[in-house]
Every structure is written in C-alpha cells, then in structure tokens.
Short mmCIF file of C-alpha atoms and ligand atoms in Angstrom, two decimals:
data_model
loop_
_atom_site.label_atom_id
_atom_site.label_comp_id
_atom_site.label_asym_id
_atom_site.label_seq_id
_atom_site.Cartn_x
_atom_site.Cartn_y
_atom_site.Cartn_z
CA MET A 29 54.54 36.14 -54.25
CA ILE A 30 51.15 37.60 -55.20
CA PRO A 31 49.13 36.76 -58.38
CA ALA A 32 49.42 39.89 -60.57
CA ALA A 33 45.91 39.76 -62.02
CA VAL A 34 44.26 40.53 -58.66
CA THR A 35 47.06 42.45 -56.81
CA ASN A 36 45.24 45.76 -56.64
CA GLU A 37 41.77 44.35 -55.97
CA THR A 38 40.07 45.86 -52.93
CA TYR A 39 37.19 43.33 -53.00
CA GLU A 40 34.80 45.98 -51.72
CA ASN A 41 32.36 45.38 -54.66
CA ARG A 42 31.98 41.77 -53.48
CA TYR A 43 30.16 42.33 -50.19
CA THR A 44 27.64 44.69 -48.67
CA LEU A 45 28.24 45.79 -45.08
CA PRO A 46 24.98 45.68 -43.12
CA PRO A 47 24.19 48.64 -40.89
CA ILE A 48 24.97 48.01 -37.24
CA GLU A 49 21.64 47.87 -35.44
CA GLU A 50 21.42 49.74 -32.20
CA VAL A 51 19.90 47.65 -29.37
CA ASN A 52 18.52 49.63 -26.40
CA ASP A 53 17.22 46.84 -24.22
CA THR A 54 17.23 47.38 -20.43
CA ALA A 55 19.12 44.87 -18.25
CA GLU A 56 15.73 43.24 -17.36
CA GLU A 57 14.77 42.96 -21.02
CA ILE A 58 18.07 41.32 -21.83
CA LEU A 59 17.62 38.79 -19.01
CA ALA A 60 14.08 38.03 -20.12
CA LYS A 61 15.24 37.47 -23.69
CA GLN A 62 18.13 35.30 -22.61
CA GLU A 63 15.69 33.20 -20.57
CA ARG A 64 13.42 32.87 -23.61
CA VAL A 65 16.41 31.71 -25.67
CA ARG A 66 17.36 29.06 -23.08
CA LYS A 67 13.71 27.81 -22.91
CA LEU A 68 13.58 27.57 -26.67
CA CYS A 69 16.93 25.73 -26.74
CA ARG A 70 15.57 23.10 -24.30
CA GLU A 71 12.45 22.65 -26.38
CA ARG A 72 14.37 22.43 -29.65
CA LYS A 73 17.29 20.37 -28.28
CA ALA A 74 19.51 23.15 -29.65
CA ILE A 75 22.84 24.62 -28.67
CA ILE A 76 24.19 28.07 -29.24
CA LEU A 77 27.69 28.53 -30.53
CA ALA A 78 29.02 32.08 -30.46
CA HIS A 79 32.23 33.63 -31.77
CA HIS A 80 34.33 35.99 -29.67
CA TYR A 81 33.27 38.94 -31.82
CA GLN A 82 29.57 38.59 -31.07
CA ARG A 83 27.62 41.14 -29.00
CA PRO A 84 28.14 40.62 -25.16
CA GLU A 85 24.51 39.69 -24.55
CA VAL A 86 24.68 37.00 -27.31
CA GLN A 87 27.99 35.67 -25.90
CA GLU A 88 26.38 35.43 -22.47
CA VAL A 89 23.56 33.15 -23.65
CA ALA A 90 25.84 30.80 -25.69
CA ASP A 91 26.77 27.24 -24.68
CA TYR A 92 30.20 27.75 -26.22
CA VAL A 93 32.05 31.00 -26.92
CA ALA A 94 35.26 30.44 -28.86
CA ASP A 95 37.17 31.01 -32.08
CA SER A 96 36.44 29.30 -35.39
CA LEU A 97 38.51 26.19 -34.62
CA ARG A 98 36.96 25.59 -31.17
CA LEU A 99 33.48 26.23 -32.54
CA SER A 100 34.07 23.74 -35.38
CA GLN A 101 35.20 21.12 -32.78
CA SER A 102 32.09 21.93 -30.59
CA ALA A 103 29.81 21.54 -33.66
CA ALA A 104 31.42 18.21 -34.54
CA ALA A 105 31.02 16.89 -30.99
CA THR A 106 27.48 18.00 -30.10
CA ASP A 107 24.59 15.59 -29.86
CA ALA A 108 22.08 18.45 -30.07
CA ASN A 109 19.61 18.36 -32.96
CA THR A 110 20.01 22.00 -33.88
CA ILE A 111 22.97 24.37 -33.85
CA VAL A 112 22.29 28.05 -33.68
CA PHE A 113 25.43 29.68 -35.10
CA CYS A 114 26.01 33.16 -33.71
CA GLY A 115 28.79 34.06 -36.01
CA VAL A 116 29.09 34.55 -39.80
CA HIS A 117 28.08 32.45 -42.82
CA PHE A 118 31.24 30.50 -43.45
CA MET A 119 31.19 29.35 -39.84
CA ALA A 120 27.61 28.13 -40.12
CA GLU A 121 28.58 26.32 -43.41
CA THR A 122 31.52 24.62 -41.54
CA ALA A 123 29.08 23.37 -38.90
CA ALA A 124 26.72 22.14 -41.67
CA ILE A 125 29.64 20.35 -43.35
CA LEU A 126 30.67 18.61 -40.10
CA CYS A 127 27.12 17.83 -38.96
CA PRO A 128 25.18 16.97 -42.09
CA THR A 129 22.23 15.47 -40.13
CA LYS A 130 21.72 18.50 -37.88
CA THR A 131 19.76 21.66 -38.48
CA VAL A 132 22.20 24.64 -38.59
CA LEU A 133 20.63 28.08 -38.12
CA LEU A 134 22.26 31.47 -38.83
CA PRO A 135 19.98 34.12 -37.28
CA ASP A 136 20.78 36.75 -39.95
CA LEU A 137 21.90 35.63 -43.41
CA ARG A 138 23.55 39.07 -44.01
CA ALA A 139 26.31 37.87 -41.68
CA GLY A 140 28.95 37.48 -44.35
CA CYS A 141 32.76 38.07 -44.29
CA SER A 142 34.84 40.42 -46.43
CA LEU A 143 37.71 37.98 -46.24
CA ALA A 144 35.60 35.02 -47.40
CA ALA A 145 34.34 37.19 -50.23
CA ALA A 146 37.84 37.77 -51.51
CA ILE A 147 38.20 34.51 -53.45
CA THR A 148 35.75 32.55 -55.60
CA THR A 149 36.01 28.94 -56.76
CA GLU A 150 36.79 30.06 -60.30
CA GLU A 151 39.64 32.30 -59.06
CA LEU A 152 40.99 29.45 -56.98
CA ARG A 153 40.85 27.02 -59.93
CA ALA A 154 42.70 29.53 -62.15
CA TRP A 155 45.35 30.04 -59.49
CA LYS A 156 45.77 26.32 -58.96
CA ALA A 157 46.22 25.81 -62.69
CA ARG A 158 49.28 28.14 -62.58
CA PHE A 159 50.89 26.09 -59.75
CA PRO A 160 50.02 22.45 -60.43
CA ASP A 161 52.51 21.14 -57.84
CA ALA A 162 51.31 23.30 -54.99
CA VAL A 163 49.36 22.21 -51.92
CA VAL A 164 46.40 24.46 -51.25
CA VAL A 165 45.80 25.70 -47.68
CA ALA A 166 42.57 27.57 -47.21
CA TYR A 167 41.86 29.66 -44.18
CA ILE A 168 38.58 28.71 -42.46
CA ASN A 169 37.23 32.12 -43.61
CA THR A 170 36.31 30.78 -46.99
CA SER A 171 33.12 29.50 -48.64
CA ALA A 172 32.30 25.77 -48.64
CA GLU A 173 33.02 25.70 -52.40
CA VAL A 174 36.51 27.13 -51.92
CA LYS A 175 37.18 24.62 -49.06
CA ALA A 176 36.09 21.84 -51.42
CA GLU A 177 38.79 22.89 -53.92
CA SER A 178 41.48 22.95 -51.18
CA ASP A 179 43.79 20.29 -49.69
CA TYR A 180 43.86 21.61 -46.13
CA CYS A 181 41.81 24.02 -44.08
CA CYS A 182 43.37 26.08 -41.26
CA THR A 183 42.50 28.69 -38.66
CA SER A 184 44.66 31.44 -37.26
CA ALA A 185 45.17 29.15 -34.19
CA ASN A 186 46.73 26.27 -36.18
CA ALA A 187 47.88 27.64 -39.56
CA ALA A 188 51.63 27.29 -38.80
CA LYS A 189 51.07 23.72 -37.61
CA VAL A 190 49.16 22.85 -40.81
CA VAL A 191 51.92 24.39 -42.98
CA ARG A 192 54.66 22.55 -41.03
CA ALA A 193 52.87 19.20 -41.77
CA ILE A 194 53.31 19.75 -45.54
CA PRO A 195 56.55 18.44 -47.02
CA ALA A 196 59.12 21.26 -47.25
CA GLU A 197 59.72 20.86 -50.97
CA ARG A 198 56.01 21.40 -51.92
CA PRO A 199 55.01 25.02 -52.66
CA ILE A 200 51.93 26.16 -50.75
CA LEU A 201 49.10 28.33 -52.09
CA PHE A 202 47.87 30.07 -48.98
CA LEU A 203 44.52 31.81 -49.15
CA PRO A 204 42.88 34.28 -48.84
CA ASP A 205 44.56 36.42 -46.10
CA LYS A 206 47.93 37.97 -47.16
CA PHE A 207 48.68 39.22 -43.58
CA LEU A 208 48.13 35.79 -41.98
CA ALA A 209 50.27 34.32 -44.76
CA GLN A 210 53.20 36.54 -43.75
CA VAL A 211 52.95 35.53 -40.11
CA VAL A 212 52.68 31.84 -40.97
CA ALA A 213 55.66 32.04 -43.35
CA ARG A 214 57.73 33.45 -40.49
CA GLN A 215 56.42 31.07 -37.77
CA ALA A 216 56.85 27.94 -39.94
CA GLN A 217 60.24 29.26 -41.43
CA ARG A 218 58.84 28.61 -44.90
CA SER A 219 59.87 30.52 -48.04
CA ASN A 220 57.73 28.75 -50.61
CA ILE A 221 54.34 30.04 -49.47
CA ILE A 222 52.51 31.88 -52.22
CA ALA A 223 49.99 34.24 -50.66
CA TYR A 224 46.63 35.22 -52.08
CA PRO A 225 46.21 39.03 -51.68
CA GLY A 226 42.92 39.01 -49.75
CA PHE A 227 42.30 40.65 -46.35
CA CYS A 228 39.63 41.31 -43.74
CA HIS A 229 38.57 44.91 -43.91
CA VAL A 230 38.27 45.18 -40.09
CA HIS A 231 41.72 43.79 -39.30
CA ARG A 232 43.49 45.50 -42.16
CA ALA A 233 42.50 48.79 -40.58
CA ILE A 234 44.58 47.96 -37.53
CA ARG A 235 47.66 49.97 -38.69
CA PRO A 236 51.26 50.42 -37.56
CA GLU A 237 50.41 53.98 -36.38
CA ASP A 238 47.62 52.56 -34.12
CA VAL A 239 50.23 50.30 -32.50
CA ASP A 240 52.66 53.26 -31.99
CA GLU A 241 49.82 55.26 -30.39
CA VAL A 242 48.75 52.54 -27.92
CA LEU A 243 52.36 51.76 -26.99
CA ASN A 244 53.13 55.44 -26.39
CA ALA A 245 50.11 55.69 -24.10
CA HIS A 246 50.76 52.39 -22.32
CA PRO A 247 54.50 51.56 -22.60
CA ASP A 248 54.39 48.52 -20.28
CA VAL A 249 51.82 46.42 -22.09
CA GLU A 250 52.21 43.14 -23.79
CA LEU A 251 51.15 43.60 -27.48
CA LEU A 252 48.73 40.90 -28.69
CA LEU A 253 47.99 41.08 -32.43
CA HIS A 254 45.65 38.92 -34.48
CA PRO A 255 47.62 37.78 -37.53
CA GLU A 256 44.97 39.23 -39.92
CA CYS A 257 45.97 42.78 -38.78
CA GLY A 258 47.31 45.16 -41.34
CA CYS A 259 50.16 46.05 -39.08
CA VAL A 260 51.66 42.56 -38.82
CA SER A 261 54.60 42.90 -41.27
CA SER A 262 55.62 46.23 -39.82
CA CYS A 263 55.41 44.86 -36.26
CA MET A 264 57.28 41.66 -37.16
CA ALA A 265 60.09 43.79 -38.66
CA LYS A 266 60.12 46.15 -35.63
CA ALA A 267 60.17 43.23 -33.21
CA LEU A 268 63.19 41.79 -35.11
CA ASP A 269 65.17 45.06 -35.21
CA GLY A 270 64.41 45.80 -31.62
CA SER A 271 62.21 48.83 -32.00
CA LEU A 272 59.29 46.81 -30.54
CA PRO A 273 60.02 44.68 -27.47
CA PHE A 274 60.41 41.23 -29.07
CA ASN A 275 59.52 39.33 -25.91
CA ARG A 276 56.29 41.33 -25.45
CA THR A 277 54.94 41.19 -28.99
CA PHE A 278 52.72 38.22 -29.87
CA PHE A 279 50.73 37.14 -32.92
CA LEU A 280 47.81 35.12 -31.68
CA SER A 281 44.30 33.88 -32.54
CA THR A 282 41.58 35.01 -30.25
CA GLU A 283 41.74 31.65 -28.38
CA GLY A 284 45.56 32.02 -28.25
CA MET A 285 45.16 35.44 -26.69
CA LEU A 286 43.06 33.97 -23.85
CA ARG A 287 45.56 31.19 -23.25
CA HIS A 288 48.47 33.63 -23.42
CA ILE A 289 46.95 36.04 -20.87
CA GLY A 290 46.12 33.20 -18.53
CA ALA A 291 49.79 32.22 -18.45
CA SER A 292 51.34 35.69 -18.51
CA PRO A 293 52.47 37.61 -15.40
CA ALA A 294 51.76 40.91 -17.24
CA GLN A 295 48.96 43.16 -15.94
CA GLU A 296 48.29 45.24 -19.08
CA PHE A 297 47.72 44.20 -22.66
CA ALA A 298 47.17 46.06 -25.90
CA VAL A 299 44.81 43.98 -28.00
CA GLY A 300 44.72 44.14 -31.79
CA THR A 301 41.53 42.49 -33.04
CA GLU A 302 37.81 42.99 -33.28
CA MET A 303 36.37 44.73 -30.24
CA GLY A 304 34.03 41.88 -29.27
CA ILE A 305 36.91 39.93 -27.67
CA LEU A 306 37.16 42.55 -24.90
CA HIS A 307 33.96 41.31 -23.27
CA ARG A 308 35.37 37.85 -22.84
CA LEU A 309 38.85 39.12 -21.74
CA LYS A 310 37.42 41.47 -19.13
CA LYS A 311 35.16 38.72 -17.86
CA GLU A 312 37.94 36.08 -17.63
CA PHE A 313 40.61 38.46 -16.26
CA PRO A 314 38.84 41.20 -14.32
CA GLU A 315 41.99 42.23 -12.56
CA ARG A 316 43.96 42.96 -15.73
CA SER A 317 43.79 45.98 -18.06
CA PHE A 318 43.10 45.76 -21.77
CA TYR A 319 43.56 48.54 -24.38
CA PRO A 320 42.25 48.07 -27.93
CA VAL A 321 44.87 48.90 -30.54
CA ASN A 322 42.10 50.35 -32.70
CA PRO A 323 38.67 50.91 -30.98
CA SER A 324 37.06 51.28 -34.45
CA ALA A 325 37.73 47.65 -35.22
CA VAL A 326 34.10 46.52 -35.25
CA CYS A 327 32.81 43.90 -37.61
CA ALA A 328 29.34 44.84 -38.94
CA PHE A 329 28.80 41.26 -40.11
CA MET A 330 29.27 39.83 -36.65
CA LYS A 331 27.01 42.43 -35.05
CA THR A 332 24.03 41.52 -37.24
CA ILE A 333 23.17 38.82 -34.69
CA THR A 334 20.96 40.07 -31.85
CA LEU A 335 18.95 38.29 -29.16
CA ASP A 336 15.70 39.08 -30.97
CA LYS A 337 17.02 37.35 -34.07
CA VAL A 338 18.25 34.33 -32.08
CA ILE A 339 14.77 33.97 -30.56
CA ARG A 340 13.06 34.30 -33.99
CA SER A 341 15.49 31.79 -35.46
CA LEU A 342 14.71 29.27 -32.75
CA GLU A 343 10.96 29.81 -33.04
CA THR A 344 10.88 29.39 -36.81
CA LEU A 345 13.93 27.07 -37.22
CA SER A 346 15.14 29.47 -39.92
CA PRO A 347 17.20 30.73 -41.72
CA GLN A 348 18.90 27.38 -42.19
CA VAL A 349 22.37 26.99 -43.76
CA THR A 350 22.91 23.91 -45.85
CA VAL A 351 25.79 22.78 -48.14
CA PRO A 352 25.24 20.51 -51.22
CA ALA A 353 26.29 16.90 -50.39
CA GLU A 354 29.14 16.71 -52.95
CA THR A 355 30.60 20.13 -51.95
CA ALA A 356 30.33 19.08 -48.26
CA ARG A 357 32.09 15.79 -48.92
CA LYS A 358 35.07 17.49 -50.55
CA ALA A 359 35.20 20.37 -48.07
CA ARG A 360 35.04 17.89 -45.15
CA ARG A 361 38.30 16.30 -46.25
CA ALA A 362 40.15 19.63 -45.95
CA ILE A 363 38.50 20.42 -42.56
CA GLU A 364 39.12 16.96 -41.14
CA ARG A 365 42.79 17.05 -42.13
CA MET A 366 42.99 20.28 -40.09
CA LEU A 367 41.10 18.83 -37.13
CA GLU A 368 43.39 15.74 -37.15
CA LEU A 369 46.37 17.99 -36.84
CA ALA A 370 44.79 20.23 -34.23
S1 SF4 W 14 36.22 40.39 -38.53
FE1 SF4 W 14 36.87 40.19 -40.65
S2 SF4 W 14 37.43 38.05 -40.95
FE2 SF4 W 14 36.10 38.22 -39.08
S3 SF4 W 14 34.05 37.88 -39.87
FE3 SF4 W 14 34.39 40.13 -39.81
S4 SF4 W 14 35.05 40.57 -41.91
FE4 SF4 W 14 35.29 38.36 -41.65
#
C-alpha cells in the first residue's frame, strides 16, 4: 500500500547531485596522502570509517570499511576522540547520535542521499496520523529527525529481523525505500507492511533488463542484488516462477554479499549495487570474477569524499556533524532497538 498523495513524487527537486570530481593523483601521491592521513589520525586520536561505496584510495586508508550497520557499531565501540566519516550525511549523523561526546567529521557536507531526502519529518508525522496503530520502521538512510519520529531503525542487513520482532498483528509503516520494503515483506512473510514510495536514484536505475543482459553474457553467475535495486520485484517474481535460477539469486546488503561470497563455491558473481563495492570484493576474493549488473551505478554523493578533503578535515577538525540533544535522544532509541536485535 502506498500513500496516494506522494505516489508519483520523483523527489528530484529535494537534492542536488554534486559533480563527480576527477582525481588524477599518481600512485606515489596517493601513498603520500594516505601517510599524511594516518599521521593526522595519530595526532588527533581519530579513526576513519568508510562505506563500501567510497573511492578505493579512501577505503584503503580507513580503519573500518563496512556497511551502515557495521559502521554504526564501530562508531559506538570506538574510544577515539574523533570520527572521520567517509560516507554520507545520515551516516555521520548516526555516529554523532551514538557518540555524543566525540567529534564527528564529514569531509564534504554535500555528501547527501537521495533516499534520505525522500521523506521529511512533517511527511512522516502526517503518515503516522493516518495509521495510529502502526509501528514505524525507518531505514538507516533517513535524517536524524525522521529517526527520532520512528520506533525502530533498520539497515538492509537486518530489516527482515527487525520486522519479525514486531508483533504480527501490528501494521508496519516502512520507510522510505519501496524496493527494500518489498524484499522485507517477502523475507519476513508479512502482508501488513505499508511501504513509503521513496527510492535511491542509483539503485532504482539497476533495472530488470540490466539483469537479463548480465545473465545472458555470464549464464553461470550467482546473482547478488542489493534490496534497494529497481529490479527486485521483477527478479523475485522470476525467481519464484523459475525463469531466474532460484538457488542462485540472492538479495543482500553489501556486508551480506561479502559473507555470501566467502561461503559460496561459485566462481562468478553478478553484483547489483553501487560500483564502489567491487574494490573490496576484488581485494577479498582475487580469484573470483565479478560483473556489475549496471556499471553506471555510481553514487555522486559517496564520491564527494577524496583524500585531499579527508586531510583538510583532519587538519581543521571540520566540517563537524552534530545533532540537537533532544533529537539525538529520541533517534538513539530507534537505533539502539535495532542494535539490540542485530
Ligand atoms: S547509493 Fe543511494 S542510498 Fe546510498 S548514499 Fe547514494 S543515494 Fe543514498
């Protein structure tokens, strides 16, 4: 079920995609900059958290490279004074919520997220008013204010687990990703999930025809799809009717993809998510082959972070991301409920 008032919204007027900066550093220059980052981290007692979609040279200098869930847990566990978040704004906010006494830096404040932009607090309040008995489950790709209005937070790695923990008779308002909502409803065998109609512009562009193309070119692959992809409902239907090999089609978070590949005997994988994950996959599994389902799946928000900006951020201890105390207190409840279940 989709709220009629916003069904045809494309959300494009809610965010500005930054241009993707070309970096032409030589290998020596990259090494020198990474060394500078490490030195500054020691001086500042800082750690670097990087998402799987970051540029390879940024992933290589990070203390932890992971998905949103693991990065939240790393932020919560660190004893460093300063966290440099190489990811996007909602991730840095999550770190600031979990670590209120630490300095959280986001090297470029233009690192937003089209999915997080899809729902505002006012829209969520209006939606909740229509379904007063519902439990609100907010994907981690939301602003701190939206999390503060929610009962549970979730990531793509644990969304089905969170939904299963909610009593079966309670309807669930699941936001903001409609594709993830479809996968979760199927995984949790739940018919009373009401999906908000938002989406990530990068993952929505991974279409059923892209899947057909990669499977035609590489018929023996295992197909690994992030549940935000625009092709998920078509692929779930095809997997059920047998036109996609059911036992070779998987809907996984980026961390889930890493675990799955580690345990799989397969040699070839078609990967449907943002291109940045391929750096980690090729590094962890150099003997396997990976084919992107859509090589244009590049997130301009994630690519705003460069080594130069990480250095500047550590030198100046800016830009900082903070969350007002009362918003943080309410948002922390939803995040901690998720972390307890995870
Ligand atoms: S890939 Fe999509 S969901 Fe992830 S940060 Fe970019 S816009 Fe947001």
